[in-house]
Amino acid sequence: MSIGPQPALTRADRYQAALALYANGRFLDALTILLPLLEPGEPDKATVAEALNLAAACSLSLDRKTDAEMYWRQAIRLKPDYDQAHYNLGVLLHGIGRWDEAESSYRQALTIRPDYLDARHNLCALLKTRDRLLDAEAVCREALVVLPDSAVIHHDLGTVLMDLGRLHEAEAAYRQALATQPGYADARGKLGTLLLATGRFAEGWPLYEARYDKTLTYRTSFAPEFTYPQWRGESLEGKAVLVWQEQGFGDMIQFGRYLALLKARGAAWITLACAPVLHGLFNRLAYLDAVVDAQSELARAEYDFWTLPLSIPFRLGTTVESIPSAVYLKPSAELVAKWRERLAPLTGLRVGLVWKGHPGHGNDAHRSLPSLETLAPLLSLPGVSFVSLQKGQGENELQSLGAYRRVLDLAGDIHDFADSAAVIAQLDLVVCVDTAVAHLAGGLGKPCWVLLPATGTDWRWMRERTDSPWYPGTTRLFRQSRAGDWVSVVEDVAKACAETVASMGRR
């Protein structure tokens, strides 16, 4: 029996087949099937525009951004009121930093469809990225006219108001988001950080647990999946506990003080799983029974409980008044001796410097200084010797700025936080942006001046304070009064440093 030629796929069948392939992650196959639908001359322009929209999505998934942009622009030419194509083009342009064009695309989508939630959300995020906070607020308030019950928009408004420093309004917006959608993890987490930032720890800690909720849009912590339970405050008498790495190095150092309290509650064995760069620092803590990498056999063993470091203060009921002692770290005597000779030539006030954080941090554009040159008023002070503790981003700026050769560059020989601790222990002061070194200095009991941005200020530095209850007596906070204005901040730091040098001369 012979089989005759099979009927050709109709345009509708071809589109549906491509859609199914796309949904299953077979982007190249979907694009191949779509190509005949993209030929010009089809009388139904709307149908072709839909095919072009899908072809663009396939191309973007294949990292063919130029093709994706071409297809979306073709779709818009065929169907100018195609709101989804305008929005999708905006997402592409947003992702590659063509922000003016992205904003235009989002706004065009909203002109066509005012209740387009995703377009409102993304436009707000874009304007926040560009520090156009009042414009972002306006977008949110316009959205609430057509989407009054949108938890997402109430949340977005809260984040904008937080950055504007209008905390009471921000709190109201987050609470409205939760009233609309009680389980909304983004709003729970943001409200939690707001409450912690204003010292309302009792209410803030439980909400802050949302930071590792799987539905969170921007997760900062990831809870391990073990067969044994998470510790929720039960007795630890005779128990074995695994403390799992979360968030950044600074978080681990700041909350490392809580590990001693687990032992004080009777824990028979405590294993800390963390990044290798922290091992040398934490291995010196006598109450830790093991410090391991997350992939090690001991990290995967069976324990009675596991916990995340930033959940411990919640389970222990920490308030502003009951924060445990900050000074819990001790440098290695061997490493101190190793670095002593390198530091010996330094005269006057010895000051360590860090001017940039990790580029992958969500707020790094605001918290890091533009360059080392921003610190010029400080670096020009007499009677001060400077030491670079900068690692990674910005580390090579000393080599390119000959005027600052008076800064001793140790970064290339600093291998981990144990090395950094041994250097800091021999300095008089650390001046840094909001990064792990600030917490390292605090844990060592070393004076530290932290330069803080006006936008996206981390909750742990709280609000409208020049000191920190997390590091009482040692940490001083220098805050931007206006977003992006580091000049005034550095001038204040330089003035304070000059006063410190003068006071040393009077002793």
Coordinates of C-alpha atoms in Angstrom, one line a residue:
M1 CA 0.0 0.0 0.0
S2 CA 1.4 3.4 -1.0
I3 CA 1.1 6.6 1.0
G4 CA 0.4 9.7 -1.0
P5 CA 1.6 13.2 -0.3
Q6 CA 0.6 14.6 3.1
P7 CA -1.5 17.8 3.1
A8 CA 0.5 20.9 3.8
L9 CA 0.1 22.6 7.2
T10 CA -2.3 25.4 7.2
R11 CA -1.1 28.8 8.5
A12 CA -3.1 28.3 11.6
D13 CA -1.7 24.8 12.2
R14 CA 1.8 26.0 11.5
Y15 CA 1.5 28.8 14.1
Q16 CA 0.0 26.5 16.7
A17 CA 2.8 23.9 16.2
A18 CA 5.4 26.6 16.6
L19 CA 3.7 27.9 19.7
A20 CA 3.8 24.3 21.2
L21 CA 7.4 23.9 20.3
Y22 CA 8.2 27.3 21.9
A23 CA 6.4 26.3 25.1
N24 CA 8.6 23.1 25.3
G25 CA 11.8 25.1 24.9
R26 CA 12.4 24.0 21.3
F27 CA 13.1 27.5 20.1
L28 CA 15.0 26.8 16.9
D29 CA 12.4 24.2 15.7
A30 CA 9.7 26.7 16.4
L31 CA 11.5 29.4 14.5
T32 CA 12.0 27.1 11.5
I33 CA 8.3 26.3 11.3
L34 CA 7.4 30.0 11.6
L35 CA 9.6 31.3 8.8
P36 CA 7.1 30.7 5.9
L37 CA 4.6 32.7 7.9
L38 CA 6.8 35.8 7.9
E39 CA 6.8 36.3 4.1
P40 CA 5.4 39.7 3.0
G41 CA 2.2 39.8 1.0
E42 CA -0.1 38.1 3.4
P43 CA -3.4 40.1 3.4
D44 CA -4.1 39.4 7.1
K45 CA -1.5 41.7 8.7
A46 CA -2.6 40.9 12.2
T47 CA -1.8 37.2 11.7
V48 CA 1.6 38.0 10.3
A49 CA 2.3 40.3 13.2
E50 CA 1.5 37.5 15.7
A51 CA 3.9 35.2 13.9
L52 CA 6.6 37.9 14.0
N53 CA 6.0 38.4 17.7
L54 CA 6.5 34.7 18.3
A55 CA 9.6 34.6 16.0
A56 CA 11.1 37.5 18.0
A57 CA 10.5 35.6 21.3
C58 CA 12.2 32.5 19.8
S59 CA 15.1 34.6 18.6
L60 CA 15.5 36.2 22.0
S61 CA 15.5 32.8 23.7
L62 CA 18.3 31.8 21.2
D63 CA 20.2 35.0 22.2
R64 CA 19.7 36.5 18.8
K65 CA 18.8 39.9 20.0
T66 CA 19.3 41.7 16.7
D67 CA 16.9 39.4 15.0
A68 CA 14.4 39.7 17.9
E69 CA 14.4 43.5 17.6
M70 CA 13.9 43.3 13.9
Y71 CA 10.9 41.0 14.2
W72 CA 9.3 43.0 16.9
R73 CA 9.7 46.2 14.9
Q74 CA 8.2 44.5 11.8
A75 CA 5.3 43.4 13.9
I76 CA 4.7 46.9 15.1
R77 CA 4.8 48.3 11.6
L78 CA 2.2 45.8 10.5
K79 CA 0.0 46.3 13.6
P80 CA 0.8 49.7 15.3
D81 CA -1.6 49.0 18.1
Y82 CA 0.0 45.6 19.0
D83 CA 0.5 46.3 22.7
Q84 CA 2.3 43.0 23.4
A85 CA 4.9 43.7 20.7
H86 CA 5.6 47.2 22.1
Y87 CA 6.0 45.7 25.6
N88 CA 8.2 42.8 24.4
L89 CA 10.4 45.2 22.5
G90 CA 10.6 47.3 25.7
V91 CA 11.8 44.3 27.7
L92 CA 14.5 43.6 25.1
L93 CA 15.7 47.2 25.0
H94 CA 15.6 47.5 28.8
G95 CA 17.8 44.4 29.1
I96 CA 20.5 45.7 26.8
G97 CA 20.6 49.2 28.4
R98 CA 18.8 51.2 25.7
W99 CA 16.7 52.8 28.3
D100 CA 15.2 55.8 26.4
E101 CA 13.9 53.5 23.7
A102 CA 12.7 50.9 26.3
E103 CA 10.8 53.7 28.2
S104 CA 9.2 54.8 24.9
S105 CA 8.1 51.2 24.1
Y106 CA 6.6 50.6 27.6
R107 CA 4.7 53.9 27.4
Q108 CA 3.4 53.1 23.9
A109 CA 2.1 49.8 25.2
L110 CA 0.4 51.6 28.1
T111 CA -1.2 54.2 25.7
I112 CA -2.8 51.3 23.8
R113 CA -3.7 49.3 27.0
P114 CA -3.6 51.4 30.2
D115 CA -4.2 48.4 32.4
Y116 CA -1.1 46.5 31.1
L117 CA 0.2 45.4 34.5
D118 CA 3.6 44.1 33.3
A119 CA 4.3 47.3 31.4
R120 CA 3.5 49.4 34.4
H121 CA 5.7 47.3 36.6
N122 CA 8.7 47.3 34.2
L123 CA 8.4 51.0 33.5
C124 CA 8.5 51.7 37.3
A125 CA 11.6 49.5 37.6
L126 CA 13.3 51.3 34.7
L127 CA 12.6 54.7 36.1
K128 CA 13.9 53.6 39.5
T129 CA 17.1 52.3 37.9
R130 CA 17.6 55.8 36.4
D131 CA 17.0 57.5 39.7
R132 CA 13.8 59.1 38.4
L133 CA 11.9 58.4 41.5
L134 CA 9.2 61.0 41.2
D135 CA 8.5 59.8 37.7
A136 CA 8.3 56.3 39.0
E137 CA 5.9 57.4 41.7
A138 CA 3.7 59.1 39.1
V139 CA 3.6 55.8 37.0
C140 CA 2.5 53.8 40.1
R141 CA -0.2 56.3 41.0
E142 CA -1.5 56.4 37.4
A143 CA -1.6 52.6 37.5
L144 CA -3.7 52.5 40.7
V145 CA -6.4 54.5 38.9
V146 CA -7.0 51.6 36.5
L147 CA -5.6 48.8 38.7
P148 CA -6.7 49.8 42.3
D149 CA -6.5 46.2 43.6
S150 CA -3.1 45.4 42.1
A151 CA -0.8 44.1 44.9
V152 CA 2.2 44.4 42.5
I153 CA 1.6 48.1 41.9
H154 CA 1.1 48.8 45.6
H155 CA 4.4 47.0 46.2
D156 CA 6.1 49.0 43.5
L157 CA 4.9 52.2 45.0
G158 CA 6.2 51.1 48.3
T159 CA 9.7 50.5 46.9
V160 CA 9.7 54.0 45.3
L161 CA 8.6 55.7 48.5
M162 CA 11.2 53.9 50.4
D163 CA 13.9 55.3 48.2
L164 CA 12.3 58.7 48.5
G165 CA 12.6 58.4 52.3
R166 CA 8.9 58.6 52.8
L167 CA 8.8 55.6 55.1
H168 CA 5.3 56.0 56.6
E169 CA 3.8 56.1 53.1
A170 CA 6.0 53.2 52.0
E171 CA 4.8 51.1 54.9
A172 CA 1.2 51.9 54.1
A173 CA 1.7 50.8 50.5
Y174 CA 3.3 47.5 51.5
R175 CA 0.5 46.9 53.9
Q176 CA -2.1 47.6 51.2
A177 CA -0.3 45.1 48.9
L178 CA -0.6 42.5 51.6
A179 CA -4.2 43.4 52.4
T180 CA -4.9 42.7 48.7
Q181 CA -2.7 39.6 48.5
P182 CA -1.8 38.3 52.0
G183 CA 0.8 35.8 50.8
Y184 CA 2.7 38.2 48.5
A185 CA 6.3 37.4 49.3
D186 CA 7.8 40.5 47.7
A187 CA 5.6 42.8 49.9
R188 CA 6.3 40.7 53.0
G189 CA 10.0 40.9 52.5
K190 CA 10.1 44.6 51.7
L191 CA 7.9 45.4 54.7
G192 CA 10.2 43.3 56.8
T193 CA 13.2 45.2 55.8
L194 CA 11.5 48.5 56.3
L195 CA 10.5 47.5 59.9
L196 CA 14.0 46.3 60.6
A197 CA 15.5 49.5 59.2
T198 CA 13.3 51.5 61.6
G199 CA 14.2 49.3 64.6
R200 CA 10.9 47.5 64.9
F201 CA 12.6 44.1 65.0
A202 CA 9.8 42.1 66.7
E203 CA 7.5 42.6 63.7
G204 CA 10.2 42.8 61.1
W205 CA 12.1 39.5 61.7
P206 CA 9.1 37.2 60.9
L207 CA 8.3 39.1 57.7
Y208 CA 12.0 39.0 56.7
E209 CA 11.8 35.2 56.5
A210 CA 10.2 35.9 53.1
R211 CA 13.7 36.5 51.7
Y212 CA 14.0 32.8 50.8
D213 CA 10.4 32.2 49.7
K214 CA 10.4 30.4 46.3
T215 CA 7.8 32.8 44.9
L216 CA 9.9 35.9 45.6
T217 CA 10.7 37.9 42.5
Y218 CA 14.2 38.8 43.6
R219 CA 15.4 36.1 46.0
T220 CA 18.5 37.0 48.1
S221 CA 18.6 33.7 50.1
F222 CA 18.1 30.1 49.1
A223 CA 17.0 27.6 51.7
P224 CA 18.6 24.2 51.3
E225 CA 16.4 21.2 50.8
F226 CA 17.2 18.6 53.5
T227 CA 15.3 15.7 54.9
Y228 CA 15.7 17.0 58.5
P229 CA 13.9 20.1 59.8
Q230 CA 14.7 23.8 59.8
W231 CA 15.4 25.1 63.3
R232 CA 12.5 27.2 64.6
G233 CA 13.6 27.8 68.1
E234 CA 13.4 24.3 69.6
S235 CA 15.8 23.2 72.3
L236 CA 19.3 22.5 71.0
E237 CA 20.5 20.6 74.0
G238 CA 22.7 17.8 72.7
K239 CA 21.7 18.5 69.0
A240 CA 23.7 18.8 65.9
V241 CA 23.1 22.0 63.8
L242 CA 24.1 22.9 60.2
V243 CA 24.3 26.7 59.5
W244 CA 24.0 27.3 55.8
Q245 CA 25.6 30.1 53.8
E246 CA 23.2 32.8 52.7
Q247 CA 23.5 36.2 50.9
G248 CA 26.8 37.9 50.8
F249 CA 30.1 37.7 52.7
G250 CA 29.2 40.7 54.8
D251 CA 25.9 39.1 55.9
M252 CA 27.8 36.0 57.1
I253 CA 30.3 38.1 59.0
Q254 CA 27.7 40.3 60.6
F255 CA 25.6 37.4 61.8
G256 CA 28.5 35.1 62.6
R257 CA 28.2 36.5 66.2
Y258 CA 25.0 34.4 66.6
L259 CA 26.9 31.1 66.2
A260 CA 28.2 31.4 69.8
L261 CA 24.6 31.7 71.0
L262 CA 23.7 28.4 69.4
K263 CA 26.4 26.7 71.3
A264 CA 25.3 28.5 74.5
R265 CA 21.8 27.0 74.0
G266 CA 23.3 23.5 74.2
A267 CA 24.2 22.6 70.6
A268 CA 26.6 19.7 70.8
W269 CA 27.9 20.1 67.3
I270 CA 27.8 23.1 64.9
T271 CA 28.9 22.9 61.3
L272 CA 29.1 26.1 59.3
A273 CA 28.8 25.7 55.5
C274 CA 30.2 28.8 53.7
A275 CA 32.4 30.0 50.9
P276 CA 36.1 29.0 51.1
V277 CA 37.2 32.7 51.3
L278 CA 35.5 32.8 54.8
H279 CA 37.0 29.5 56.1
G280 CA 40.2 31.0 57.5
L281 CA 38.3 33.6 59.4
F282 CA 35.6 31.3 60.9
N283 CA 38.0 28.4 61.6
R284 CA 39.3 30.4 64.6
L285 CA 36.0 30.4 66.4
A286 CA 36.3 27.7 69.1
Y287 CA 32.6 27.1 69.3
L288 CA 32.4 25.9 65.7
D289 CA 33.1 22.2 65.3
A290 CA 33.5 22.4 61.6
V291 CA 33.7 25.0 58.8
V292 CA 33.2 23.4 55.4
D293 CA 32.3 24.2 51.8
A294 CA 28.7 23.7 50.9
Q295 CA 29.6 20.8 48.6
S296 CA 31.6 18.9 51.2
E297 CA 30.5 15.5 52.6
L298 CA 30.1 17.0 56.0
A299 CA 27.7 19.7 54.7
R300 CA 25.6 16.9 53.3
A301 CA 25.5 14.7 56.4
E302 CA 22.4 14.3 58.5
Y303 CA 21.9 16.8 61.3
D304 CA 19.1 17.4 63.8
F305 CA 18.4 20.9 62.4
W306 CA 19.6 23.3 59.8
T307 CA 19.3 27.1 59.9
L308 CA 20.2 30.2 57.9
P309 CA 22.3 32.8 59.8
L310 CA 19.9 35.7 59.3
S311 CA 17.1 33.6 60.8
I312 CA 18.8 33.1 64.1
P313 CA 18.0 36.6 65.5
F314 CA 14.3 36.0 64.7
R315 CA 14.3 32.7 66.6
L316 CA 16.2 34.3 69.5
G317 CA 13.9 37.3 69.6
T318 CA 16.6 39.9 69.0
T319 CA 15.6 43.5 69.6
V320 CA 17.7 46.7 69.1
E321 CA 18.5 46.6 72.8
S322 CA 19.5 42.9 72.8
I323 CA 21.8 42.7 69.8
P324 CA 24.7 40.4 70.7
S325 CA 28.2 41.8 71.1
A326 CA 29.7 42.8 67.7
V327 CA 33.3 42.0 68.6
Y328 CA 33.7 38.3 68.2
L329 CA 36.5 37.9 65.6
K330 CA 40.2 37.5 66.3
P331 CA 43.0 37.7 63.7
S332 CA 45.5 34.9 63.3
A333 CA 48.7 35.8 65.2
E334 CA 50.7 34.2 62.3
L335 CA 49.0 36.3 59.7
V336 CA 49.4 39.5 61.8
A337 CA 53.1 38.8 62.0
K338 CA 53.2 38.1 58.2
W339 CA 51.7 41.5 57.4
R340 CA 53.5 43.5 60.1
E341 CA 56.6 44.0 58.0
R342 CA 54.6 45.3 55.0
L343 CA 52.8 47.8 57.2
A344 CA 55.8 48.9 59.2
P345 CA 56.8 51.9 56.9
L346 CA 53.3 53.5 57.4
T347 CA 53.4 56.6 59.6
G348 CA 50.7 58.8 61.1
L349 CA 47.1 57.6 61.1
R350 CA 46.8 54.3 59.3
V351 CA 43.6 54.1 57.2
G352 CA 42.3 51.2 55.2
L353 CA 40.3 51.9 52.1
V354 CA 37.5 50.2 50.1
W355 CA 35.7 52.2 47.5
K356 CA 33.8 49.7 45.5
G357 CA 31.6 46.6 46.3
H358 CA 30.8 43.6 44.3
P359 CA 29.4 44.5 40.8
G360 CA 26.8 41.8 41.1
H361 CA 25.1 43.4 44.1
G362 CA 21.6 44.8 43.2
N363 CA 22.4 48.3 44.5
D364 CA 26.1 48.5 43.5
A365 CA 25.5 51.4 41.1
H366 CA 24.5 53.5 44.1
R367 CA 26.7 52.1 46.9
S368 CA 30.1 52.0 45.1
L369 CA 32.1 55.2 44.4
P370 CA 32.6 56.1 40.7
S371 CA 36.3 55.7 41.2
L372 CA 39.2 56.0 43.6
E373 CA 39.6 59.6 42.5
T374 CA 36.3 60.5 44.3
L375 CA 38.3 60.1 47.5
A376 CA 40.9 62.8 46.5
P377 CA 40.0 65.2 49.4
L378 CA 40.7 62.4 51.8
L379 CA 43.8 61.1 50.1
S380 CA 45.4 64.6 50.1
L381 CA 45.4 64.9 53.9
P382 CA 48.8 65.1 55.6
G383 CA 49.6 62.9 58.5
V384 CA 47.7 59.9 57.1
S385 CA 48.9 56.7 55.5
F386 CA 46.5 54.8 53.3
V387 CA 46.2 51.1 52.6
S388 CA 44.1 49.6 49.8
L389 CA 41.9 46.7 50.9
Q390 CA 40.0 46.8 47.6
K391 CA 39.4 43.5 46.0
G392 CA 37.9 42.7 42.6
Q393 CA 36.1 45.7 41.0
G394 CA 38.3 48.8 41.2
E395 CA 41.4 46.9 42.4
N396 CA 43.5 48.1 39.5
E397 CA 42.7 51.8 39.8
L398 CA 45.7 52.5 41.9
Q399 CA 48.0 51.5 39.0
S400 CA 46.3 53.9 36.7
L401 CA 46.2 56.9 39.1
G402 CA 49.8 57.8 39.7
A403 CA 48.8 60.7 42.0
Y404 CA 47.8 58.2 44.6
R405 CA 51.1 56.3 44.8
R406 CA 51.1 57.1 48.6
V407 CA 48.4 54.4 49.0
L408 CA 49.9 51.1 49.9
D409 CA 48.4 48.5 47.6
L410 CA 48.1 45.1 49.4
A411 CA 45.1 43.8 47.6
G412 CA 47.0 41.5 45.2
D413 CA 48.4 39.6 48.2
I414 CA 45.2 39.4 50.2
H415 CA 43.8 36.0 49.5
D416 CA 40.9 35.7 51.9
F417 CA 39.1 37.4 54.8
A418 CA 41.6 36.0 57.3
D419 CA 44.3 38.0 55.5
S420 CA 42.1 41.1 55.5
A421 CA 41.4 40.7 59.2
A422 CA 45.2 40.5 60.0
V423 CA 45.8 43.8 58.1
I424 CA 42.8 45.6 59.6
A425 CA 43.9 44.6 63.1
Q426 CA 47.0 46.7 62.5
L427 CA 45.2 49.8 61.2
D428 CA 43.7 52.7 63.1
L429 CA 40.6 53.2 60.9
V430 CA 38.8 51.7 57.9
V431 CA 36.9 53.9 55.5
C432 CA 34.7 52.0 53.1
V433 CA 31.5 51.8 51.2
D434 CA 28.8 49.4 52.2
T435 CA 30.6 46.1 51.7
A436 CA 31.8 43.1 53.7
V437 CA 34.9 44.9 55.0
A438 CA 32.7 47.2 57.1
H439 CA 31.3 44.1 58.9
L440 CA 34.8 42.6 59.2
A441 CA 36.1 45.8 60.8
G442 CA 33.1 45.8 63.2
G443 CA 33.6 42.2 64.1
L444 CA 37.2 43.0 65.0
G445 CA 36.2 46.0 67.1
K446 CA 38.1 48.3 64.7
P447 CA 36.8 51.9 64.1
C448 CA 35.1 52.0 60.7
W449 CA 33.5 54.9 58.8
V450 CA 30.9 53.7 56.2
L451 CA 29.9 55.8 53.3
L452 CA 26.2 55.1 52.5
P453 CA 24.1 56.0 49.4
A454 CA 20.7 57.8 49.7
T455 CA 19.1 55.2 47.3
G456 CA 18.7 51.6 48.3
T457 CA 20.4 52.0 51.7
D458 CA 20.6 48.5 53.3
W459 CA 18.3 48.0 56.2
R460 CA 21.1 47.0 58.6
W461 CA 22.4 50.6 58.7
M462 CA 18.9 51.6 59.7
R463 CA 17.7 55.2 59.0
E464 CA 18.7 58.7 60.0
R465 CA 21.5 57.5 62.3
T466 CA 25.2 58.3 62.3
D467 CA 26.0 55.3 64.5
S468 CA 25.0 51.6 64.3
P469 CA 23.6 49.5 67.1
W470 CA 25.1 46.5 65.4
Y471 CA 28.6 48.0 66.0
P472 CA 28.3 50.4 68.9
G473 CA 31.2 52.7 69.7
T474 CA 33.2 51.7 66.6
T475 CA 31.2 52.4 63.4
R476 CA 30.3 55.9 62.1
L477 CA 27.9 56.4 59.2
F478 CA 28.3 59.1 56.6
R479 CA 25.1 59.3 54.5
Q480 CA 24.4 61.0 51.2
S481 CA 21.8 63.7 51.7
R482 CA 21.1 63.7 48.0
A483 CA 21.2 60.7 45.6
G484 CA 24.5 60.5 43.8
D485 CA 26.2 63.2 45.8
W486 CA 29.4 61.6 47.0
V487 CA 31.3 64.9 47.0
S488 CA 29.7 66.2 50.2
V489 CA 30.1 62.8 51.9
V490 CA 33.8 62.6 51.1
E491 CA 34.3 66.2 52.2
D492 CA 32.7 65.3 55.6
V493 CA 34.9 62.2 55.9
A494 CA 38.0 64.2 55.1
K495 CA 37.1 66.8 57.7
A496 CA 36.5 64.2 60.3
C497 CA 39.8 62.5 59.4
A498 CA 41.7 65.7 59.7
E499 CA 40.2 66.3 63.1
T500 CA 41.3 62.8 64.2
V501 CA 44.8 63.5 63.0
A502 CA 44.8 66.8 64.9
S503 CA 43.6 65.2 68.1
M504 CA 46.4 62.6 67.8
G505 CA 48.9 65.5 67.7
R506 CA 47.5 67.0 70.9
R507 CA 47.9 63.8 72.9

